[in-house]
C-alpha cells in the first residue's frame, strides 16, 4: 500500500492525473463546449501518453532494437572511439569539473572493452557542448577518467573541439586518418548509436557499434508502469531529440 500511495503522490504523476480527471469532468458536464475543449484535451492526452513508461520504452526501442551489447572488441579493430556527452563546471558546490552521467557510462564501457581485449588506441571526442553555460570540454575529463579506470595515458587521443555528433566524426577523422585508421569500434549510448554510426560511416569509417546504457529495458509489473511519470516524459523527449536529429542530419547530407 505504501508503494502505491508513494507513486500516486509523486508531483508530476499527481498533477497529470488531476488534470486528466478535470478534463474528463468538463467533457461530461459541458456538452456545448466540447469543440473548444479539444484545444485543452488533445495536448493533455498527448502529454499523459508520452509520460507513460511503456510509451517511453517503445520510443527508445525504435532507436535501439538493432543494436546488441558488446563485451569485447572485434578482430581487426584499429581504434576505440568514445563519444562525449555533457559535463558540469566547477562551482561553490563542486570543487572541480565533473562529467555528466552519459559521458561516465561511455567511459566505463570503453574501459571495460579496453581491459577485456587488450591495449589499443582510444579516442575520446567531445568539446564544449554549451559554452554559454560555462561547461568545460568533455574530452580531457573523459581521458582523466579512463586513465583512472586503467587505460594507459599514452593510448588515449583527445578531441576537445567537437560540439556535435557530426563534428565528433570530423575531428576523429583528422586524428585517425594520419594513422591510417579506418576500422573503429564506436561507444555511445544505445539510443544515440543509430545517428552516430550512420554519421561515422558517411565520413569513411568502418564502424562496429558498441552501445552502452540501453534505455529500452524491461518493464516492472507494478502500478508505476501504468502511471505517468517525469522520468518517462524525459525519456520520450530524449527519443524525440534523436529522431529529430536523424531527420536534420539526413537533410544536411550527414548520414
mmCIF file of N, CA, C and O in Angstrom, residues 79-133:
data_model
loop_
_atom_site.group_PDB
_atom_site.id
_atom_site.type_symbol
_atom_site.label_atom_id
_atom_site.label_comp_id
_atom_site.label_asym_id
_atom_site.label_seq_id
_atom_site.Cartn_x
_atom_site.Cartn_y
_atom_site.Cartn_z
ATOM 1 N N UNK A 79 40.922 1.088 -33.596
ATOM 2 C CA UNK A 79 40.796 2.130 -32.577
ATOM 3 C C UNK A 79 39.427 2.045 -31.917
ATOM 4 O O UNK A 79 38.441 1.604 -32.524
ATOM 5 N N UNK A 80 39.394 2.452 -30.679
ATOM 6 C CA UNK A 80 38.158 2.529 -29.902
ATOM 7 C C UNK A 80 37.807 4.002 -29.746
ATOM 8 O O UNK A 80 38.629 4.789 -29.266
ATOM 9 N N UNK A 81 36.615 4.389 -30.187
ATOM 10 C CA UNK A 81 36.199 5.788 -30.144
ATOM 11 C C UNK A 81 35.023 5.930 -29.185
ATOM 12 O O UNK A 81 33.981 5.298 -29.370
ATOM 13 N N UNK A 82 35.198 6.744 -28.154
ATOM 14 C CA UNK A 82 34.131 7.011 -27.184
ATOM 15 C C UNK A 82 33.678 8.460 -27.339
ATOM 16 O O UNK A 82 34.491 9.379 -27.226
ATOM 17 N N UNK A 83 32.394 8.645 -27.605
ATOM 18 C CA UNK A 83 31.856 9.989 -27.807
ATOM 19 C C UNK A 83 31.467 10.617 -26.475
ATOM 20 O O UNK A 83 30.891 9.955 -25.602
ATOM 21 N N UNK A 84 31.746 11.890 -26.343
ATOM 22 C CA UNK A 84 31.405 12.607 -25.121
ATOM 23 C C UNK A 84 29.947 13.035 -25.099
ATOM 24 O O UNK A 84 29.292 13.145 -26.134
ATOM 25 N N UNK A 85 29.458 13.291 -23.925
ATOM 26 C CA UNK A 85 28.105 13.795 -23.741
ATOM 27 C C UNK A 85 28.147 15.212 -23.189
ATOM 28 O O UNK A 85 28.400 16.153 -23.905
ATOM 29 N N UNK A 86 27.942 15.338 -21.893
ATOM 30 C CA UNK A 86 27.947 16.665 -21.290
ATOM 31 C C UNK A 86 28.815 16.647 -20.036
ATOM 32 O O UNK A 86 29.267 15.607 -19.582
ATOM 33 N N UNK A 87 29.047 17.826 -19.512
ATOM 34 C CA UNK A 87 29.882 17.976 -18.330
ATOM 35 C C UNK A 87 29.333 19.095 -17.458
ATOM 36 O O UNK A 87 28.454 19.859 -17.870
ATOM 37 N N UNK A 88 29.867 19.195 -16.255
ATOM 38 C CA UNK A 88 29.453 20.233 -15.310
ATOM 39 C C UNK A 88 30.674 21.012 -14.864
ATOM 40 O O UNK A 88 31.705 20.425 -14.524
ATOM 41 N N UNK A 89 30.567 22.319 -14.868
ATOM 42 C CA UNK A 89 31.692 23.157 -14.465
ATOM 43 C C UNK A 89 31.820 23.198 -12.947
ATOM 44 O O UNK A 89 30.871 22.902 -12.210
ATOM 45 N N UNK A 90 32.992 23.591 -12.481
ATOM 46 C CA UNK A 90 33.203 23.751 -11.038
ATOM 47 C C UNK A 90 32.426 24.965 -10.534
ATOM 48 O O UNK A 90 32.259 25.958 -11.241
ATOM 49 N N UNK A 91 31.915 24.866 -9.330
ATOM 50 C CA UNK A 91 31.237 25.997 -8.701
ATOM 51 C C UNK A 91 31.381 25.860 -7.190
ATOM 52 O O UNK A 91 32.224 25.092 -6.719
ATOM 53 N N UNK A 92 30.572 26.589 -6.439
ATOM 54 C CA UNK A 92 30.722 26.558 -4.986
ATOM 55 C C UNK A 92 30.354 25.206 -4.379
ATOM 56 O O UNK A 92 30.694 24.912 -3.236
ATOM 57 N N UNK A 93 29.656 24.355 -5.164
ATOM 58 C CA UNK A 93 29.305 23.030 -4.664
ATOM 59 C C UNK A 93 30.241 21.952 -5.190
ATOM 60 O O UNK A 93 30.362 20.881 -4.596
ATOM 61 N N UNK A 94 30.862 22.211 -6.356
ATOM 62 C CA UNK A 94 31.760 21.242 -6.973
ATOM 63 C C UNK A 94 33.166 21.839 -7.046
ATOM 64 O O UNK A 94 33.377 22.821 -7.761
ATOM 65 N N UNK A 95 34.132 21.263 -6.345
ATOM 66 C CA UNK A 95 35.482 21.841 -6.351
ATOM 67 C C UNK A 95 36.218 21.666 -7.672
ATOM 68 O O UNK A 95 37.215 22.326 -7.925
ATOM 69 N N UNK A 96 35.708 20.774 -8.537
ATOM 70 C CA UNK A 96 36.349 20.537 -9.827
ATOM 71 C C UNK A 96 35.281 20.186 -10.851
ATOM 72 O O UNK A 96 34.171 19.766 -10.489
ATOM 73 N N UNK A 97 35.571 20.375 -12.147
ATOM 74 C CA UNK A 97 34.596 19.998 -13.184
ATOM 75 C C UNK A 97 34.313 18.499 -13.124
ATOM 76 O O UNK A 97 35.186 17.694 -12.795
ATOM 77 N N UNK A 98 33.092 18.137 -13.468
ATOM 78 C CA UNK A 98 32.680 16.735 -13.445
ATOM 79 C C UNK A 98 32.037 16.347 -14.761
ATOM 80 O O UNK A 98 31.426 17.182 -15.444
ATOM 81 N N UNK A 99 32.139 15.074 -15.107
ATOM 82 C CA UNK A 99 31.455 14.543 -16.270
ATOM 83 C C UNK A 99 29.987 14.301 -15.952
ATOM 84 O O UNK A 99 29.625 13.949 -14.832
ATOM 85 N N UNK A 100 29.148 14.476 -16.973
ATOM 86 C CA UNK A 100 27.749 14.107 -16.850
ATOM 87 C C UNK A 100 27.584 12.597 -16.910
ATOM 88 O O UNK A 100 28.511 11.858 -17.290
ATOM 89 N N UNK A 101 26.407 12.123 -16.552
ATOM 90 C CA UNK A 101 26.167 10.679 -16.444
ATOM 91 C C UNK A 101 26.417 9.955 -17.760
ATOM 92 O O UNK A 101 27.018 8.876 -17.782
ATOM 93 N N UNK A 102 25.969 10.529 -18.889
ATOM 94 C CA UNK A 102 26.129 9.819 -20.154
ATOM 95 C C UNK A 102 27.607 9.664 -20.515
ATOM 96 O O UNK A 102 28.035 8.611 -21.013
ATOM 97 N N UNK A 103 28.417 10.683 -20.252
ATOM 98 C CA UNK A 103 29.858 10.583 -20.511
ATOM 99 C C UNK A 103 30.503 9.516 -19.630
ATOM 100 O O UNK A 103 31.401 8.790 -20.071
ATOM 101 N N UNK A 104 30.054 9.411 -18.393
ATOM 102 C CA UNK A 104 30.595 8.403 -17.480
ATOM 103 C C UNK A 104 30.255 7.001 -17.966
ATOM 104 O O UNK A 104 31.113 6.100 -17.973
ATOM 105 N N UNK A 105 28.995 6.778 -18.359
ATOM 106 C CA UNK A 105 28.605 5.466 -18.888
ATOM 107 C C UNK A 105 29.510 5.060 -20.054
ATOM 108 O O UNK A 105 29.956 3.912 -20.146
ATOM 109 N N UNK A 106 29.776 5.989 -20.944
ATOM 110 C CA UNK A 106 30.576 5.683 -22.128
ATOM 111 C C UNK A 106 32.023 5.385 -21.750
ATOM 112 O O UNK A 106 32.641 4.479 -22.323
ATOM 113 N N UNK A 107 32.565 6.119 -20.798
ATOM 114 C CA UNK A 107 33.923 5.844 -20.334
ATOM 115 C C UNK A 107 34.011 4.465 -19.675
ATOM 116 O O UNK A 107 34.974 3.717 -19.897
ATOM 117 N N UNK A 108 33.037 4.130 -18.859
ATOM 118 C CA UNK A 108 33.042 2.831 -18.186
ATOM 119 C C UNK A 108 33.020 1.696 -19.198
ATOM 120 O O UNK A 108 33.746 0.694 -19.058
ATOM 121 N N UNK A 109 32.199 1.840 -20.234
ATOM 122 C CA UNK A 109 32.097 0.786 -21.243
ATOM 123 C C UNK A 109 33.379 0.706 -22.065
ATOM 124 O O UNK A 109 33.877 -0.389 -22.363
ATOM 125 N N UNK A 110 33.929 1.863 -22.430
ATOM 126 C CA UNK A 110 35.169 1.874 -23.202
ATOM 127 C C UNK A 110 36.305 1.238 -22.399
ATOM 128 O O UNK A 110 37.105 0.456 -22.941
ATOM 129 N N UNK A 111 36.394 1.549 -21.120
ATOM 130 C CA UNK A 111 37.447 0.969 -20.275
ATOM 131 C C UNK A 111 37.275 -0.542 -20.146
ATOM 132 O O UNK A 111 38.269 -1.294 -20.144
ATOM 133 N N UNK A 112 36.030 -1.008 -20.054
ATOM 134 C CA UNK A 112 35.784 -2.450 -19.975
ATOM 135 C C UNK A 112 36.241 -3.146 -21.258
ATOM 136 O O UNK A 112 36.891 -4.201 -21.214
ATOM 137 N N UNK A 113 35.915 -2.581 -22.423
ATOM 138 C CA UNK A 113 36.350 -3.160 -23.688
ATOM 139 C C UNK A 113 37.871 -3.174 -23.784
ATOM 140 O O UNK A 113 38.468 -4.144 -24.262
ATOM 141 N N UNK A 114 38.494 -2.110 -23.339
ATOM 142 C CA UNK A 114 39.961 -1.991 -23.366
ATOM 143 C C UNK A 114 40.599 -3.070 -22.492
ATOM 144 O O UNK A 114 41.565 -3.724 -22.898
ATOM 145 N N UNK A 115 40.075 -3.266 -21.294
ATOM 146 C CA UNK A 115 40.656 -4.251 -20.377
ATOM 147 C C UNK A 115 40.440 -5.676 -20.878
ATOM 148 O O UNK A 115 41.327 -6.526 -20.775
ATOM 149 N N UNK A 116 39.253 -5.952 -21.411
ATOM 150 C CA UNK A 116 38.931 -7.309 -21.845
ATOM 151 C C UNK A 116 39.712 -7.723 -23.092
ATOM 152 O O UNK A 116 40.064 -8.890 -23.255
ATOM 153 N N UNK A 117 39.937 -6.779 -23.999
ATOM 154 C CA UNK A 117 40.518 -7.117 -25.296
ATOM 155 C C UNK A 117 41.985 -6.735 -25.428
ATOM 156 O O UNK A 117 42.594 -6.992 -26.465
ATOM 157 N N UNK A 118 42.546 -6.110 -24.441
ATOM 158 C CA UNK A 118 43.942 -5.724 -24.510
ATOM 159 C C UNK A 118 44.108 -4.295 -24.982
ATOM 160 O O UNK A 118 43.184 -3.688 -25.534
ATOM 161 N N UNK A 119 45.274 -3.708 -24.759
ATOM 162 C CA UNK A 119 45.526 -2.308 -25.099
ATOM 163 C C UNK A 119 45.274 -2.018 -26.575
ATOM 164 O O UNK A 119 45.539 -2.838 -27.448
ATOM 165 N N UNK A 120 44.748 -0.848 -26.839
ATOM 166 C CA UNK A 120 44.518 -0.385 -28.204
ATOM 167 C C UNK A 120 44.456 1.136 -28.172
ATOM 168 O O UNK A 120 44.423 1.751 -27.103
ATOM 169 N N UNK A 121 44.430 1.727 -29.332
ATOM 170 C CA UNK A 121 44.286 3.177 -29.429
ATOM 171 C C UNK A 121 42.862 3.569 -29.040
ATOM 172 O O UNK A 121 41.887 2.966 -29.506
ATOM 173 N N UNK A 122 42.731 4.569 -28.189
ATOM 174 C CA UNK A 122 41.419 5.050 -27.733
ATOM 175 C C UNK A 122 41.315 6.538 -28.038
ATOM 176 O O UNK A 122 42.231 7.309 -27.721
ATOM 177 N N UNK A 123 40.202 6.928 -28.637
ATOM 178 C CA UNK A 123 39.927 8.338 -28.903
ATOM 179 C C UNK A 123 38.711 8.759 -28.095
ATOM 180 O O UNK A 123 37.662 8.104 -28.160
ATOM 181 N N UNK A 124 38.849 9.818 -27.321
ATOM 182 C CA UNK A 124 37.698 10.403 -26.646
ATOM 183 C C UNK A 124 37.373 11.715 -27.358
ATOM 184 O O UNK A 124 38.259 12.535 -27.599
ATOM 185 N N UNK A 125 36.111 11.887 -27.702
ATOM 186 C CA UNK A 125 35.730 13.006 -28.567
ATOM 187 C C UNK A 125 34.629 13.833 -27.923
ATOM 188 O O UNK A 125 33.518 13.339 -27.701
ATOM 189 N N UNK A 126 34.933 15.085 -27.626
ATOM 190 C CA UNK A 126 33.922 15.960 -27.061
ATOM 191 C C UNK A 126 34.504 17.274 -26.603
ATOM 192 O O UNK A 126 35.420 17.300 -25.778
ATOM 193 N N UNK A 127 33.987 18.362 -27.145
ATOM 194 C CA UNK A 127 34.415 19.686 -26.730
ATOM 195 C C UNK A 127 33.432 20.299 -25.762
ATOM 196 O O UNK A 127 32.866 19.611 -24.904
ATOM 197 N N UNK A 128 33.200 21.586 -25.911
ATOM 198 C CA UNK A 128 32.259 22.315 -25.052
ATOM 199 C C UNK A 128 30.914 22.356 -25.761
ATOM 200 O O UNK A 128 30.726 23.105 -26.712
ATOM 201 N N UNK A 129 29.985 21.532 -25.295
ATOM 202 C CA UNK A 129 28.689 21.432 -25.969
ATOM 203 C C UNK A 129 27.864 22.704 -25.816
ATOM 204 O O UNK A 129 27.188 23.131 -26.755
ATOM 205 N N UNK A 130 27.903 23.317 -24.639
ATOM 206 C CA UNK A 130 27.111 24.515 -24.370
ATOM 207 C C UNK A 130 28.006 25.573 -23.719
ATOM 208 O O UNK A 130 27.998 25.753 -22.508
ATOM 209 N N UNK A 131 28.779 26.304 -24.528
ATOM 210 C CA UNK A 131 29.716 27.286 -23.967
ATOM 211 C C UNK A 131 29.032 28.378 -23.167
ATOM 212 O O UNK A 131 29.623 28.949 -22.246
ATOM 213 N N UNK A 132 27.768 28.677 -23.504
ATOM 214 C CA UNK A 132 27.059 29.731 -22.773
ATOM 215 C C UNK A 132 26.836 29.359 -21.311
ATOM 216 O O UNK A 132 26.582 30.231 -20.469
ATOM 217 N N UNK A 133 26.925 28.074 -20.983
ATOM 218 C CA UNK A 133 26.755 27.625 -19.602
ATOM 219 C C UNK A 133 28.087 27.460 -18.874
ATOM 220 O O UNK A 133 28.109 27.012 -17.722
#
